[in-house]
């Protein structure tokens, strides 16, 4: 196989709780992860064997500010497998980015997961999903989830995953404001011992398993908002605007700054999307759904 094209789906957190800070500095989390239909398109092309015992990976992307060297997570994924399995080939990876970058949607991790799966398939490595996840976690905590996709409970540092039933059908609007939020800043400023509330994650799991959209939407919660909403009031403004425009509920994803709204009605969602598109505090707005890794978009 010399060419393949894969969709790398973004994710949102329907719930994000931080339980404690471990001695090694990592935070122990409990999160409900959900893929969205929005994806980056990844193409891998194989130009054949190299003459010597090396490999060559070329990265091309539509966003000029993204690294195209070994700092790109797609490069790291390919290099890891090519080294381990002695794949002395020249390949090119084209990344068409749609997922907002550095936005709390795990876009880089999604690309990384897609390349791990792609290289596994292209070179017939026959690694199981679990074997890919074991390798992925060494490149980032969200990567095992991105390999799995769908709806899942994520625990530990994000590496202990339990698949859940698919999220009840709904429409999702994603809105990224024109601000940059550093994940490090958010975790450093999080006061884990003084959190004003903890999202009802067990209740949300029950609602998802019962296919109860309103029960699920009612329990959205992200403790990282305690830092970002104080520092960046625009996040709360977007959430309020989503509700005004008919969202059943709205939340920030991950460490932000992307905010999502859940809608139960297609027409209402479409109108809200048009209204948000014209709002100049937003850089990117998308309308999508719970992707679950399917191929609808
Ligand atoms: P998370 O939700 O896991 O916190 P994120 O949405 O905050 O992820 P990403 O979009 O994954 O962040 O990117 C974070 C940084 O990683 C960017 O600043 C970018 O330079 C770097 N990066 C490396 N490879 C990629 C890639 N393939 N796509 C996007 N960013 C990448």
Coordinates of C-alpha atoms and ligand atoms in Angstrom, one line a residue:
X1 CA 0.0 0.0 0.0
X2 CA 1.6 3.3 -1.1
X3 CA -1.1 5.8 -0.2
X4 CA -3.8 6.3 2.4
X5 CA -6.0 9.0 3.7
X6 CA -7.4 9.1 7.3
X7 CA -9.6 11.4 9.3
X8 CA -8.2 12.6 12.7
X9 CA -11.2 13.6 14.7
X10 CA -11.1 16.3 17.4
X11 CA -12.6 15.8 20.9
X12 CA -14.4 17.8 23.5
X13 CA -14.7 17.1 27.2
X14 CA -18.3 16.7 28.3
X15 CA -16.9 16.7 31.9
X16 CA -13.5 17.4 33.3
X17 CA -12.6 16.9 37.0
X18 CA -9.2 17.1 38.6
X19 CA -8.9 14.9 41.7
X20 CA -5.4 15.7 43.0
X21 CA -1.9 16.7 42.0
X22 CA 0.5 13.8 42.2
X23 CA 4.0 14.0 43.7
X24 CA 5.4 13.7 40.2
X25 CA 3.6 16.9 39.2
X26 CA 0.9 15.2 37.0
X27 CA -2.7 15.9 37.8
X28 CA -5.0 13.0 38.3
X29 CA -8.1 13.6 36.3
X30 CA -11.6 12.1 35.6
X31 CA -13.0 13.1 32.3
X32 CA -15.7 12.2 29.8
X33 CA -14.2 12.4 26.4
X34 CA -16.3 12.7 23.2
X35 CA -15.1 12.7 19.6
X36 CA -16.6 15.3 17.3
X37 CA -17.3 15.1 13.6
X38 CA -14.8 17.8 12.9
X39 CA -11.5 16.3 11.7
X40 CA -8.1 17.0 10.3
X41 CA -7.4 15.1 7.0
X42 CA -4.2 13.1 7.0
X43 CA -2.7 11.7 3.9
X44 CA 0.3 9.4 4.0
X45 CA 2.3 8.7 0.8
X46 CA 5.1 6.1 0.5
X47 CA 7.8 6.9 -2.1
X48 CA 9.6 3.6 -1.6
X49 CA 12.7 2.2 0.0
X50 CA 15.7 4.4 0.9
X51 CA 19.1 3.4 -0.5
X52 CA 20.7 3.4 3.0
X53 CA 19.5 2.3 6.4
X54 CA 17.6 5.4 7.2
X55 CA 14.0 6.7 6.8
X56 CA 12.7 10.1 5.6
X57 CA 9.6 11.8 6.8
X58 CA 8.4 15.0 5.1
X59 CA 5.5 16.9 6.6
X60 CA 3.3 19.3 4.7
X61 CA 0.5 21.3 6.3
X62 CA -1.9 24.1 5.3
X63 CA -1.0 26.1 8.5
X64 CA 2.2 27.9 8.1
X65 CA 2.9 28.3 11.8
X66 CA 2.8 24.6 12.6
X67 CA 6.1 22.8 12.9
X68 CA 7.0 20.5 10.0
X69 CA 10.0 18.9 11.7
X70 CA 10.4 16.3 14.4
X71 CA 8.4 18.6 16.7
X72 CA 5.2 17.8 14.9
X73 CA 3.3 15.0 16.7
X74 CA 2.5 13.4 13.3
X75 CA 6.3 13.2 12.6
X76 CA 6.9 11.7 16.1
X77 CA 4.3 9.0 15.5
X78 CA 5.8 8.0 12.2
X79 CA 9.4 8.1 13.4
X80 CA 8.6 6.0 16.4
X81 CA 7.1 3.1 14.4
X82 CA 9.7 3.4 11.5
X83 CA 12.5 3.2 14.0
X84 CA 11.1 0.3 16.0
X85 CA 10.3 -1.8 12.9
X86 CA 13.3 -0.7 10.8
X87 CA 11.1 0.8 8.0
X88 CA 13.7 2.3 5.7
X89 CA 11.3 4.2 3.5
X90 CA 10.7 7.8 2.4
X91 CA 7.2 9.0 3.2
X92 CA 5.3 12.2 3.1
X93 CA 2.5 13.2 5.5
X94 CA 0.0 15.9 4.4
X95 CA -2.0 17.4 7.2
X96 CA -5.0 19.5 6.4
X97 CA -5.9 21.1 9.7
X98 CA -9.5 22.0 10.5
X99 CA -9.3 21.3 14.3
X100 CA -8.5 24.6 16.1
X101 CA -4.8 24.5 17.3
X102 CA -3.9 24.8 21.0
X103 CA -7.6 25.0 21.7
X104 CA -8.4 22.1 24.1
X105 CA -9.5 19.8 21.3
X106 CA -6.5 17.5 21.2
X107 CA -5.8 18.3 17.5
X108 CA -2.1 17.4 17.7
X109 CA -2.9 14.2 19.6
X110 CA -5.6 13.3 17.0
X111 CA -3.0 13.7 14.2
X112 CA -0.5 11.6 16.1
X113 CA -3.1 8.8 16.7
X114 CA -4.1 8.8 13.0
X115 CA -0.5 8.5 11.8
X116 CA 0.1 5.6 14.3
X117 CA -2.9 3.8 12.8
X118 CA -1.9 4.8 9.2
X119 CA 1.7 3.5 9.4
X120 CA 0.5 0.3 11.1
X121 CA -1.9 -0.3 8.2
X122 CA 0.4 0.9 5.4
X123 CA 3.3 -1.3 6.4
X124 CA 1.2 -4.3 7.6
X125 CA 2.6 -4.1 11.2
X126 CA -0.4 -5.9 12.6
X127 CA -0.2 -4.0 15.9
X128 CA -3.5 -4.3 17.9
X129 CA -5.3 -1.2 19.1
X130 CA -4.0 -1.8 22.6
X131 CA -0.4 -2.1 21.3
X132 CA -0.8 1.2 19.4
X133 CA -2.2 2.8 22.6
X134 CA 0.8 1.6 24.7
X135 CA 3.1 3.3 22.2
X136 CA 0.9 6.4 21.8
X137 CA 0.9 7.2 25.6
X138 CA 4.7 7.8 25.5
X139 CA 4.0 10.7 23.1
X140 CA 1.1 12.2 25.0
X141 CA -1.6 11.4 27.6
X142 CA -4.5 12.1 25.2
X143 CA -3.2 9.9 22.4
X144 CA -4.6 6.5 23.6
X145 CA -8.0 8.1 23.7
X146 CA -7.6 9.5 20.2
X147 CA -6.7 6.1 19.0
X148 CA -9.9 4.7 20.5
X149 CA -12.3 7.6 19.8
X150 CA -16.0 7.7 20.5
X151 CA -17.3 8.3 24.0
X152 CA -15.1 7.3 27.0
X153 CA -14.4 7.8 30.6
X154 CA -10.7 8.8 31.0
X155 CA -9.0 8.4 34.4
X156 CA -5.4 8.5 35.8
X157 CA -3.4 11.1 33.9
X158 CA -5.8 10.5 31.0
X159 CA -4.5 7.1 30.1
X160 CA -7.0 4.7 31.8
X161 CA -9.9 4.5 29.4
X162 CA -13.3 2.9 29.7
X163 CA -15.5 3.0 26.6
X164 CA -19.0 4.2 27.1
X165 CA -22.2 4.1 24.9
X166 CA -22.3 6.7 22.2
X167 CA -23.4 10.1 23.3
X168 CA -27.1 10.8 22.6
X169 CA -27.6 12.4 19.2
X170 CA -27.3 16.2 19.2
X171 CA -25.7 19.1 17.3
X172 CA -22.5 20.7 18.6
X173 CA -21.3 24.2 18.0
X174 CA -17.6 24.8 18.6
X175 CA -16.4 28.4 19.1
X176 CA -12.8 29.4 19.5
X177 CA -12.2 33.0 20.7
X178 CA -9.2 35.1 19.5
X179 CA -7.1 34.4 22.6
X180 CA -4.4 31.9 23.4
X181 CA -4.6 29.9 26.6
X182 CA -1.6 28.0 27.8
X183 CA -2.5 24.6 29.2
X184 CA 0.5 24.9 31.6
X185 CA -0.8 28.3 32.9
X186 CA -4.2 26.7 33.6
X187 CA -2.9 23.7 35.5
X188 CA -0.4 25.8 37.4
X189 CA -3.1 28.2 38.6
X190 CA -5.6 25.5 39.4
X191 CA -6.3 25.3 43.2
X192 CA -7.1 21.6 43.4
X193 CA -7.8 21.7 47.1
X194 CA -10.2 24.6 46.8
X195 CA -12.4 23.7 43.9
X196 CA -15.9 25.1 44.4
X197 CA -17.5 22.1 42.8
X198 CA -16.9 18.7 41.2
X199 CA -18.9 17.7 38.1
X200 CA -21.3 14.8 38.6
X201 CA -19.4 12.4 36.3
X202 CA -21.1 9.2 37.6
X203 CA -24.5 10.9 36.9
X204 CA -23.3 11.9 33.4
X205 CA -22.3 8.3 32.7
X206 CA -25.7 7.1 33.8
X207 CA -27.4 9.6 31.5
X208 CA -25.2 8.6 28.6
X209 CA -25.9 4.9 29.2
X210 CA -29.7 5.7 29.3
X211 CA -29.4 7.8 26.1
X212 CA -30.8 10.7 28.0
X213 CA -29.6 13.9 26.2
X214 CA -31.1 16.4 28.7
X215 CA -29.7 14.5 31.7
X216 CA -26.3 14.5 30.1
X217 CA -26.4 18.1 29.0
X218 CA -27.5 19.1 32.5
X219 CA -24.3 17.7 34.0
X220 CA -21.7 19.4 31.8
X221 CA -18.8 20.6 34.0
X222 CA -15.2 21.5 33.8
X223 CA -13.2 22.5 36.8
X224 CA -10.5 24.2 34.6
X225 CA -13.1 27.0 34.0
X226 CA -12.3 28.2 37.5
X227 CA -9.0 29.5 36.2
X228 CA -9.9 30.4 32.6
X229 CA -13.2 32.2 33.2
X230 CA -11.5 34.5 35.8
X231 CA -8.5 35.2 33.5
X232 CA -10.5 35.4 30.2
X233 CA -14.0 36.8 30.7
X234 CA -14.7 36.2 27.0
X235 CA -15.1 32.4 27.8
X236 CA -18.1 33.1 30.0
X237 CA -19.5 35.6 27.5
X238 CA -19.4 32.9 24.8
X239 CA -21.1 30.3 27.0
X240 CA -23.9 32.8 27.9
X241 CA -24.3 33.7 24.2
X242 CA -24.6 30.0 23.3
X243 CA -27.5 29.6 25.8
X244 CA -29.2 32.8 24.6
X245 CA -29.0 31.3 21.0
X246 CA -30.8 28.2 22.1
X247 CA -28.0 25.8 23.3
X248 CA -29.3 23.3 26.0
X249 CA -26.0 23.8 27.7
X250 CA -22.5 25.1 27.0
X251 CA -19.0 24.4 28.4
X252 CA -15.3 25.1 27.8
X253 CA -13.4 22.1 26.4
X254 CA -10.2 20.9 28.0
X255 CA -8.0 23.8 29.1
X256 CA -9.7 26.0 26.6
X257 CA -10.3 28.4 25.0
X258 CA -12.7 26.5 22.8
X259 CA -16.3 26.7 24.1
X260 CA -19.0 24.2 22.8
X261 CA -22.7 24.4 22.9
X262 CA -25.0 21.3 22.7
X263 CA -28.3 21.8 20.7
X264 CA -31.3 19.5 20.4
X265 CA -32.6 21.1 17.3
X266 CA -30.9 21.3 13.9
X267 CA -32.6 24.6 12.8
X268 CA -31.8 26.3 16.1
X269 CA -28.2 25.1 15.9
X270 CA -27.9 26.4 12.3
X271 CA -29.2 29.8 13.3
X272 CA -26.9 30.0 16.3
X273 CA -24.0 29.0 14.1
X274 CA -24.8 31.9 11.7
X275 CA -25.1 34.4 14.6
X276 CA -21.8 33.3 16.1
X277 CA -20.0 33.4 12.8
X278 CA -20.5 37.2 12.7
X279 CA -19.1 37.8 16.2
X280 CA -15.7 39.4 16.0
X281 CA -14.4 38.0 19.3
X282 CA -14.4 34.5 17.7
X283 CA -11.6 33.2 15.4
X284 CA -13.2 29.9 14.4
X285 CA -16.8 28.6 14.6
X286 CA -18.0 25.1 13.5
X287 CA -21.2 23.2 13.6
X288 CA -20.7 19.4 14.0
X289 CA -21.9 16.4 15.9
X290 CA -20.6 13.6 18.2
X291 CA -18.3 12.1 15.5
X292 CA -17.7 8.7 17.2
X293 CA -15.0 8.2 14.6
X294 CA -17.5 7.7 11.8
X295 CA -17.1 9.1 8.3
X296 CA -20.0 11.5 8.1
X297 CA -17.9 14.7 7.7
Ligands
LIG1 P1 -5.0 19.4 24.2 O1 -6.5 19.4 24.1 O2 -4.4 18.0 24.2 O3 -4.5 20.3 25.3 P2 -4.5 21.4 22.3 O4 -5.8 21.5 21.5 O5 -4.3 22.3 23.5 O6 -4.4 19.9 22.8 P3 -2.9 21.1 20.0 O7 -3.8 21.7 19.0 O8 -2.8 19.6 20.0 O9 -3.3 21.6 21.4 O10 -1.4 21.7 19.8 C1 -0.6 22.2 20.8 C2 0.8 22.6 20.2 O11 1.4 21.4 19.7 C3 0.8 23.6 19.1 O12 1.3 24.8 19.7 C4 1.6 23.1 18.0 O13 2.7 23.9 17.8 C5 2.1 21.7 18.5 N1 1.9 20.6 17.5 C6 2.7 19.7 17.1 N2 2.2 18.9 16.2 C7 1.0 19.4 15.9 C8 -0.1 19.0 15.0 N3 0.0 17.9 14.2 N4 -1.2 19.7 15.1 C9 -1.4 20.7 15.9 N5 -0.4 21.1 16.8 C10 0.7 20.5 16.8

